[in-house]
């Protein structure tokens, strides 16, 4: 009887250890994922810092003849509506075309080229609140976008004396999951707030201060 009891105890012990091992593996996977999320946030924070440092430097732009450029004031429109429409589509494509492997690099490039420090902060906050980063990484997503209309624009001076455009456009976002083979298609309207900036702050003379997207019918 004692021997039988020992076997039974051994069996019970083995049965208890198996789920414990599975739990350890699952916990390890969660730790690895959250470490990758933290690393991504650190990279974004460094990007914001570098852009801030770049914008804090002061220099006088000159041409090849050492003549000082006379750039238009940021209170002036300067750019045509057609240029802003093309710029809006270019920004959206730079953000929405990605895959789970190059997401960090893709966002860093888009932030550096198109976004103000304020715009980066708002976008990163929205990503964290909507858990988008988790979905891209966990489902191993590839993203693309197709525009379904033209860019509409509202424009004018802000209370701070900066010329500003509010641009919007309907589009369809398609994401494919390498994890489960599923394809997700969602219709959105994108909303971008774009400010004139000095060419010292941004070589393009423009910067996105807000980037948002809302589902539509």
PDB file of C-alpha atoms in Angstrom:
ATOM      1  CA  UNK A   1       0.000   0.000   0.000  1.00  0.00           C
ATOM      2  CA  UNK A   2       2.829   2.353   0.818  1.00  0.00           C
ATOM      3  CA  UNK A   3       4.456   1.644  -2.536  1.00  0.00           C
ATOM      4  CA  UNK A   4       1.205   2.290  -4.359  1.00  0.00           C
ATOM      5  CA  UNK A   5       0.786   5.507  -2.415  1.00  0.00           C
ATOM      6  CA  UNK A   6       4.291   6.545  -3.405  1.00  0.00           C
ATOM      7  CA  UNK A   7       3.474   5.991  -7.077  1.00  0.00           C
ATOM      8  CA  UNK A   8       0.303   7.954  -6.684  1.00  0.00           C
ATOM      9  CA  UNK A   9       2.189  10.771  -5.012  1.00  0.00           C
ATOM     10  CA  UNK A  10       4.776  10.716  -7.785  1.00  0.00           C
ATOM     11  CA  UNK A  11       2.045  10.924 -10.384  1.00  0.00           C
ATOM     12  CA  UNK A  12       0.422  13.797  -8.590  1.00  0.00           C
ATOM     13  CA  UNK A  13       3.753  15.561  -8.300  1.00  0.00           C
ATOM     14  CA  UNK A  14       4.419  15.153 -12.040  1.00  0.00           C
ATOM     15  CA  UNK A  15       0.965  16.411 -12.925  1.00  0.00           C
ATOM     16  CA  UNK A  16       1.487  19.470 -10.799  1.00  0.00           C
ATOM     17  CA  UNK A  17       4.886  20.254 -12.258  1.00  0.00           C
ATOM     18  CA  UNK A  18       3.778  20.142 -15.910  1.00  0.00           C
ATOM     19  CA  UNK A  19       1.484  23.162 -15.801  1.00  0.00           C
ATOM     20  CA  UNK A  20       4.070  24.941 -13.646  1.00  0.00           C
ATOM     21  CA  UNK A  21       6.617  24.555 -16.477  1.00  0.00           C
ATOM     22  CA  UNK A  22       4.119  25.836 -19.054  1.00  0.00           C
ATOM     23  CA  UNK A  23       3.382  28.790 -16.819  1.00  0.00           C
ATOM     24  CA  UNK A  24       7.090  29.615 -16.615  1.00  0.00           C
ATOM     25  CA  UNK A  25       7.401  29.567 -20.422  1.00  0.00           C
ATOM     26  CA  UNK A  26       4.339  31.804 -20.800  1.00  0.00           C
ATOM     27  CA  UNK A  27       5.689  34.197 -18.186  1.00  0.00           C
ATOM     28  CA  UNK A  28       9.043  34.316 -19.971  1.00  0.00           C
ATOM     29  CA  UNK A  29       7.317  35.149 -23.277  1.00  0.00           C
ATOM     30  CA  UNK A  30       5.423  37.980 -21.583  1.00  0.00           C
ATOM     31  CA  UNK A  31       8.624  39.342 -20.060  1.00  0.00           C
ATOM     32  CA  UNK A  32      10.384  39.289 -23.445  1.00  0.00           C
ATOM     33  CA  UNK A  33       7.470  41.076 -25.111  1.00  0.00           C
ATOM     34  CA  UNK A  34       7.213  43.792 -22.476  1.00  0.00           C
ATOM     35  CA  UNK A  35      10.968  44.317 -22.629  1.00  0.00           C
ATOM     36  CA  UNK A  36      10.626  44.898 -26.384  1.00  0.00           C
ATOM     37  CA  UNK A  37       7.827  47.410 -25.694  1.00  0.00           C
ATOM     38  CA  UNK A  38      10.014  49.229 -23.176  1.00  0.00           C
ATOM     39  CA  UNK A  39      12.886  49.271 -25.679  1.00  0.00           C
ATOM     40  CA  UNK A  40      10.575  50.755 -28.312  1.00  0.00           C
ATOM     41  CA  UNK A  41       9.469  53.499 -25.917  1.00  0.00           C
ATOM     42  CA  UNK A  42      13.110  54.252 -25.059  1.00  0.00           C
ATOM     43  CA  UNK A  43      13.941  54.570 -28.767  1.00  0.00           C
ATOM     44  CA  UNK A  44      11.028  56.972 -29.266  1.00  0.00           C
ATOM     45  CA  UNK A  45      12.102  58.994 -26.231  1.00  0.00           C
ATOM     46  CA  UNK A  46      15.624  59.247 -27.639  1.00  0.00           C
ATOM     47  CA  UNK A  47      14.177  60.381 -30.974  1.00  0.00           C
ATOM     48  CA  UNK A  48      12.193  63.126 -29.254  1.00  0.00           C
ATOM     49  CA  UNK A  49      15.301  64.197 -27.334  1.00  0.00           C
ATOM     50  CA  UNK A  50      17.444  64.313 -30.472  1.00  0.00           C
ATOM     51  CA  UNK A  51      14.844  66.331 -32.361  1.00  0.00           C
ATOM     52  CA  UNK A  52      14.550  68.718 -29.408  1.00  0.00           C
ATOM     53  CA  UNK A  53      18.326  69.086 -29.292  1.00  0.00           C
ATOM     54  CA  UNK A  54      18.426  69.712 -33.034  1.00  0.00           C
ATOM     55  CA  UNK A  55      15.743  72.367 -32.758  1.00  0.00           C
ATOM     56  CA  UNK A  56      17.550  74.094 -29.886  1.00  0.00           C
ATOM     57  CA  UNK A  57      20.611  74.830 -32.006  1.00  0.00           C
ATOM     58  CA  UNK A  58      20.841  78.223 -33.656  1.00  0.00           C
ATOM     59  CA  UNK A  59      22.531  78.859 -36.980  1.00  0.00           C
ATOM     60  CA  UNK A  60      22.229  81.266 -39.889  1.00  0.00           C
ATOM     61  CA  UNK A  61      21.368  79.547 -43.206  1.00  0.00           C
ATOM     62  CA  UNK A  62      23.395  80.851 -46.145  1.00  0.00           C
ATOM     63  CA  UNK A  63      23.778  79.866 -49.805  1.00  0.00           C
ATOM     64  CA  UNK A  64      26.964  78.988 -51.672  1.00  0.00           C
ATOM     65  CA  UNK A  65      27.788  82.692 -51.974  1.00  0.00           C
ATOM     66  CA  UNK A  66      27.485  83.200 -48.196  1.00  0.00           C
ATOM     67  CA  UNK A  67      24.330  85.215 -48.684  1.00  0.00           C
ATOM     68  CA  UNK A  68      21.770  84.892 -45.913  1.00  0.00           C
ATOM     69  CA  UNK A  69      18.539  83.243 -47.018  1.00  0.00           C
ATOM     70  CA  UNK A  70      15.438  85.312 -46.433  1.00  0.00           C
ATOM     71  CA  UNK A  71      12.848  82.697 -45.580  1.00  0.00           C
ATOM     72  CA  UNK A  72       9.167  83.658 -45.409  1.00  0.00           C
ATOM     73  CA  UNK A  73       7.771  84.301 -41.943  1.00  0.00           C
ATOM     74  CA  UNK A  74       5.858  81.437 -40.335  1.00  0.00           C
ATOM     75  CA  UNK A  75       2.774  83.671 -40.321  1.00  0.00           C
ATOM     76  CA  UNK A  76       2.710  83.458 -44.122  1.00  0.00           C
ATOM     77  CA  UNK A  77       1.046  80.612 -46.005  1.00  0.00           C
ATOM     78  CA  UNK A  78       3.893  80.263 -48.526  1.00  0.00           C
ATOM     79  CA  UNK A  79       2.905  76.687 -49.563  1.00  0.00           C
ATOM     80  CA  UNK A  80       0.084  76.125 -52.048  1.00  0.00           C
ATOM     81  CA  UNK A  81      -2.974  74.032 -51.204  1.00  0.00           C
ATOM     82  CA  UNK A  82      -1.849  71.453 -53.770  1.00  0.00           C
ATOM     83  CA  UNK A  83       1.499  71.127 -52.006  1.00  0.00           C
ATOM     84  CA  UNK A  84      -0.198  70.610 -48.628  1.00  0.00           C
ATOM     85  CA  UNK A  85      -2.480  67.962 -50.143  1.00  0.00           C
ATOM     86  CA  UNK A  86       0.515  66.034 -51.478  1.00  0.00           C
ATOM     87  CA  UNK A  87       2.364  66.540 -48.190  1.00  0.00           C
ATOM     88  CA  UNK A  88      -0.592  65.141 -46.213  1.00  0.00           C
ATOM     89  CA  UNK A  89      -0.718  61.962 -48.297  1.00  0.00           C
ATOM     90  CA  UNK A  90       3.058  61.594 -48.048  1.00  0.00           C
ATOM     91  CA  UNK A  91       2.959  61.785 -44.244  1.00  0.00           C
ATOM     92  CA  UNK A  92       0.146  59.230 -43.969  1.00  0.00           C
ATOM     93  CA  UNK A  93       1.928  56.782 -46.266  1.00  0.00           C
ATOM     94  CA  UNK A  94       5.128  57.132 -44.246  1.00  0.00           C
ATOM     95  CA  UNK A  95       3.271  56.172 -41.051  1.00  0.00           C
ATOM     96  CA  UNK A  96       0.824  53.531 -42.311  1.00  0.00           C
ATOM     97  CA  UNK A  97       3.166  51.461 -44.494  1.00  0.00           C
ATOM     98  CA  UNK A  98       5.082  49.275 -42.041  1.00  0.00           C
ATOM     99  CA  UNK A  99       5.731  45.742 -40.861  1.00  0.00           C
ATOM    100  CA  UNK A 100       6.237  44.430 -37.347  1.00  0.00           C
ATOM    101  CA  UNK A 101       9.985  44.017 -37.899  1.00  0.00           C
ATOM    102  CA  UNK A 102      10.742  47.603 -38.986  1.00  0.00           C
ATOM    103  CA  UNK A 103       8.089  49.465 -36.969  1.00  0.00           C
ATOM    104  CA  UNK A 104      10.615  51.276 -34.760  1.00  0.00           C
ATOM    105  CA  UNK A 105      12.773  52.397 -37.688  1.00  0.00           C
ATOM    106  CA  UNK A 106       9.728  53.391 -39.735  1.00  0.00           C
ATOM    107  CA  UNK A 107       8.299  55.543 -36.947  1.00  0.00           C
ATOM    108  CA  UNK A 108      11.670  57.106 -36.166  1.00  0.00           C
ATOM    109  CA  UNK A 109      12.115  58.153 -39.807  1.00  0.00           C
ATOM    110  CA  UNK A 110       8.580  59.555 -40.021  1.00  0.00           C
ATOM    111  CA  UNK A 111       8.942  61.456 -36.758  1.00  0.00           C
ATOM    112  CA  UNK A 112      12.292  62.962 -37.707  1.00  0.00           C
ATOM    113  CA  UNK A 113      11.156  64.122 -41.141  1.00  0.00           C
ATOM    114  CA  UNK A 114       7.555  65.219 -40.626  1.00  0.00           C
ATOM    115  CA  UNK A 115       6.613  65.684 -36.962  1.00  0.00           C
ATOM    116  CA  UNK A 116       7.196  68.394 -34.400  1.00  0.00           C
ATOM    117  CA  UNK A 117       8.166  67.403 -30.861  1.00  0.00           C
ATOM    118  CA  UNK A 118       4.593  68.179 -29.805  1.00  0.00           C
ATOM    119  CA  UNK A 119       3.254  65.980 -32.609  1.00  0.00           C
ATOM    120  CA  UNK A 120       5.474  63.062 -31.609  1.00  0.00           C
ATOM    121  CA  UNK A 121       4.340  63.261 -27.997  1.00  0.00           C
ATOM    122  CA  UNK A 122       0.649  63.229 -28.941  1.00  0.00           C
ATOM    123  CA  UNK A 123       1.075  60.322 -31.363  1.00  0.00           C
ATOM    124  CA  UNK A 124       3.048  58.161 -28.909  1.00  0.00           C
ATOM    125  CA  UNK A 125       0.463  58.843 -26.196  1.00  0.00           C
ATOM    126  CA  UNK A 126      -2.345  57.760 -28.550  1.00  0.00           C
ATOM    127  CA  UNK A 127      -0.453  54.580 -29.473  1.00  0.00           C
ATOM    128  CA  UNK A 128      -0.060  53.659 -25.817  1.00  0.00           C
ATOM    129  CA  UNK A 129      -3.720  54.385 -25.004  1.00  0.00           C
ATOM    130  CA  UNK A 130      -5.060  52.305 -27.920  1.00  0.00           C
ATOM    131  CA  UNK A 131      -2.582  49.444 -27.392  1.00  0.00           C
ATOM    132  CA  UNK A 132      -1.625  49.578 -31.096  1.00  0.00           C
ATOM    133  CA  UNK A 133       2.000  48.680 -30.433  1.00  0.00           C
ATOM    134  CA  UNK A 134       0.950  45.452 -28.706  1.00  0.00           C
ATOM    135  CA  UNK A 135      -1.271  44.473 -31.639  1.00  0.00           C
ATOM    136  CA  UNK A 136       1.407  45.143 -34.266  1.00  0.00           C
ATOM    137  CA  UNK A 137       4.028  43.126 -32.391  1.00  0.00           C
ATOM    138  CA  UNK A 138       1.809  40.356 -31.051  1.00  0.00           C
ATOM    139  CA  UNK A 139      -0.068  39.705 -34.317  1.00  0.00           C
ATOM    140  CA  UNK A 140       3.027  40.395 -36.496  1.00  0.00           C
ATOM    141  CA  UNK A 141       1.197  42.903 -38.663  1.00  0.00           C
ATOM    142  CA  UNK A 142       2.013  44.412 -42.049  1.00  0.00           C
ATOM    143  CA  UNK A 143       0.240  47.700 -42.797  1.00  0.00           C
ATOM    144  CA  UNK A 144      -0.759  49.570 -45.957  1.00  0.00           C
ATOM    145  CA  UNK A 145      -3.116  52.403 -46.874  1.00  0.00           C
ATOM    146  CA  UNK A 146      -5.205  53.370 -49.923  1.00  0.00           C
ATOM    147  CA  UNK A 147      -6.772  56.813 -50.287  1.00  0.00           C
ATOM    148  CA  UNK A 148     -10.480  56.984 -51.152  1.00  0.00           C
ATOM    149  CA  UNK A 149     -10.764  60.652 -51.980  1.00  0.00           C
ATOM    150  CA  UNK A 150      -8.952  63.966 -52.026  1.00  0.00           C
ATOM    151  CA  UNK A 151      -7.526  65.967 -49.142  1.00  0.00           C
ATOM    152  CA  UNK A 152      -9.817  68.674 -47.775  1.00  0.00           C
ATOM    153  CA  UNK A 153      -8.161  71.669 -46.120  1.00  0.00           C
ATOM    154  CA  UNK A 154      -9.027  74.387 -43.636  1.00  0.00           C
ATOM    155  CA  UNK A 155      -6.343  77.016 -43.112  1.00  0.00           C
ATOM    156  CA  UNK A 156      -5.588  80.193 -41.248  1.00  0.00           C
ATOM    157  CA  UNK A 157      -3.516  81.859 -38.543  1.00  0.00           C
ATOM    158  CA  UNK A 158      -3.389  80.485 -35.005  1.00  0.00           C
ATOM    159  CA  UNK A 159      -3.600  82.732 -31.952  1.00  0.00           C
ATOM    160  CA  UNK A 160       0.191  82.466 -31.772  1.00  0.00           C
ATOM    161  CA  UNK A 161       0.588  83.937 -35.237  1.00  0.00           C
ATOM    162  CA  UNK A 162       1.567  80.676 -36.958  1.00  0.00           C
ATOM    163  CA  UNK A 163      -0.009  79.674 -40.268  1.00  0.00           C
ATOM    164  CA  UNK A 164      -1.801  76.353 -39.887  1.00  0.00           C
ATOM    165  CA  UNK A 165      -3.624  73.795 -42.029  1.00  0.00           C
ATOM    166  CA  UNK A 166      -6.174  71.246 -40.842  1.00  0.00           C
ATOM    167  CA  UNK A 167      -6.172  68.501 -43.466  1.00  0.00           C
ATOM    168  CA  UNK A 168      -8.371  65.405 -43.691  1.00  0.00           C
ATOM    169  CA  UNK A 169      -8.794  62.551 -46.151  1.00  0.00           C
ATOM    170  CA  UNK A 170     -10.778  59.273 -46.292  1.00  0.00           C
ATOM    171  CA  UNK A 171      -8.700  56.124 -46.650  1.00  0.00           C
ATOM    172  CA  UNK A 172      -8.768  52.362 -46.243  1.00  0.00           C
ATOM    173  CA  UNK A 173      -6.169  50.709 -44.029  1.00  0.00           C
ATOM    174  CA  UNK A 174      -5.321  47.059 -44.669  1.00  0.00           C
ATOM    175  CA  UNK A 175      -3.294  45.020 -42.204  1.00  0.00           C
ATOM    176  CA  UNK A 176      -2.152  41.429 -42.688  1.00  0.00           C
ATOM    177  CA  UNK A 177      -1.143  39.201 -39.792  1.00  0.00           C
ATOM    178  CA  UNK A 178       1.833  36.891 -40.276  1.00  0.00           C
ATOM    179  CA  UNK A 179       0.813  35.283 -36.972  1.00  0.00           C
ATOM    180  CA  UNK A 180      -2.623  33.962 -37.941  1.00  0.00           C
ATOM    181  CA  UNK A 181      -2.857  34.701 -41.691  1.00  0.00           C
ATOM    182  CA  UNK A 182      -5.827  37.044 -41.206  1.00  0.00           C
ATOM    183  CA  UNK A 183      -6.374  40.244 -43.202  1.00  0.00           C
ATOM    184  CA  UNK A 184      -8.086  43.206 -41.566  1.00  0.00           C
ATOM    185  CA  UNK A 185      -9.646  46.012 -43.625  1.00  0.00           C
ATOM    186  CA  UNK A 186     -10.861  49.183 -41.913  1.00  0.00           C
ATOM    187  CA  UNK A 187     -12.123  52.473 -43.330  1.00  0.00           C
ATOM    188  CA  UNK A 188     -10.793  55.611 -41.662  1.00  0.00           C
ATOM    189  CA  UNK A 189     -10.706  59.345 -42.050  1.00  0.00           C
ATOM    190  CA  UNK A 190      -7.300  60.805 -41.262  1.00  0.00           C
ATOM    191  CA  UNK A 191      -6.945  64.209 -39.604  1.00  0.00           C
ATOM    192  CA  UNK A 192      -3.638  66.087 -39.656  1.00  0.00           C
ATOM    193  CA  UNK A 193      -2.863  69.476 -38.140  1.00  0.00           C
ATOM    194  CA  UNK A 194       0.137  71.003 -39.902  1.00  0.00           C
ATOM    195  CA  UNK A 195       2.005  74.135 -38.848  1.00  0.00           C
ATOM    196  CA  UNK A 196       4.444  76.355 -40.671  1.00  0.00           C
ATOM    197  CA  UNK A 197       7.871  76.116 -39.064  1.00  0.00           C
ATOM    198  CA  UNK A 198      11.140  77.875 -39.675  1.00  0.00           C
ATOM    199  CA  UNK A 199      13.600  76.011 -41.853  1.00  0.00           C
ATOM    200  CA  UNK A 200      15.919  75.926 -38.858  1.00  0.00           C
ATOM    201  CA  UNK A 201      13.321  73.885 -36.959  1.00  0.00           C
ATOM    202  CA  UNK A 202      12.449  71.687 -39.927  1.00  0.00           C
ATOM    203  CA  UNK A 203      14.115  71.708 -43.372  1.00  0.00           C
ATOM    204  CA  UNK A 204      10.709  71.234 -45.014  1.00  0.00           C
ATOM    205  CA  UNK A 205       9.315  74.377 -43.394  1.00  0.00           C
ATOM    206  CA  UNK A 206       6.354  72.344 -42.111  1.00  0.00           C
ATOM    207  CA  UNK A 207       5.627  70.014 -39.215  1.00  0.00           C
ATOM    208  CA  UNK A 208       2.729  67.802 -38.127  1.00  0.00           C
ATOM    209  CA  UNK A 209       1.581  68.771 -34.641  1.00  0.00           C
ATOM    210  CA  UNK A 210      -1.336  66.321 -34.539  1.00  0.00           C
ATOM    211  CA  UNK A 211      -2.017  63.038 -36.372  1.00  0.00           C
ATOM    212  CA  UNK A 212      -5.313  61.234 -35.803  1.00  0.00           C
ATOM    213  CA  UNK A 213      -7.538  58.669 -37.495  1.00  0.00           C
ATOM    214  CA  UNK A 214     -11.175  57.784 -36.865  1.00  0.00           C
ATOM    215  CA  UNK A 215     -13.240  54.909 -38.208  1.00  0.00           C
ATOM    216  CA  UNK A 216     -15.924  55.767 -40.763  1.00  0.00           C
ATOM    217  CA  UNK A 217     -18.772  53.942 -42.512  1.00  0.00           C
TER     218      UNK A 217
END
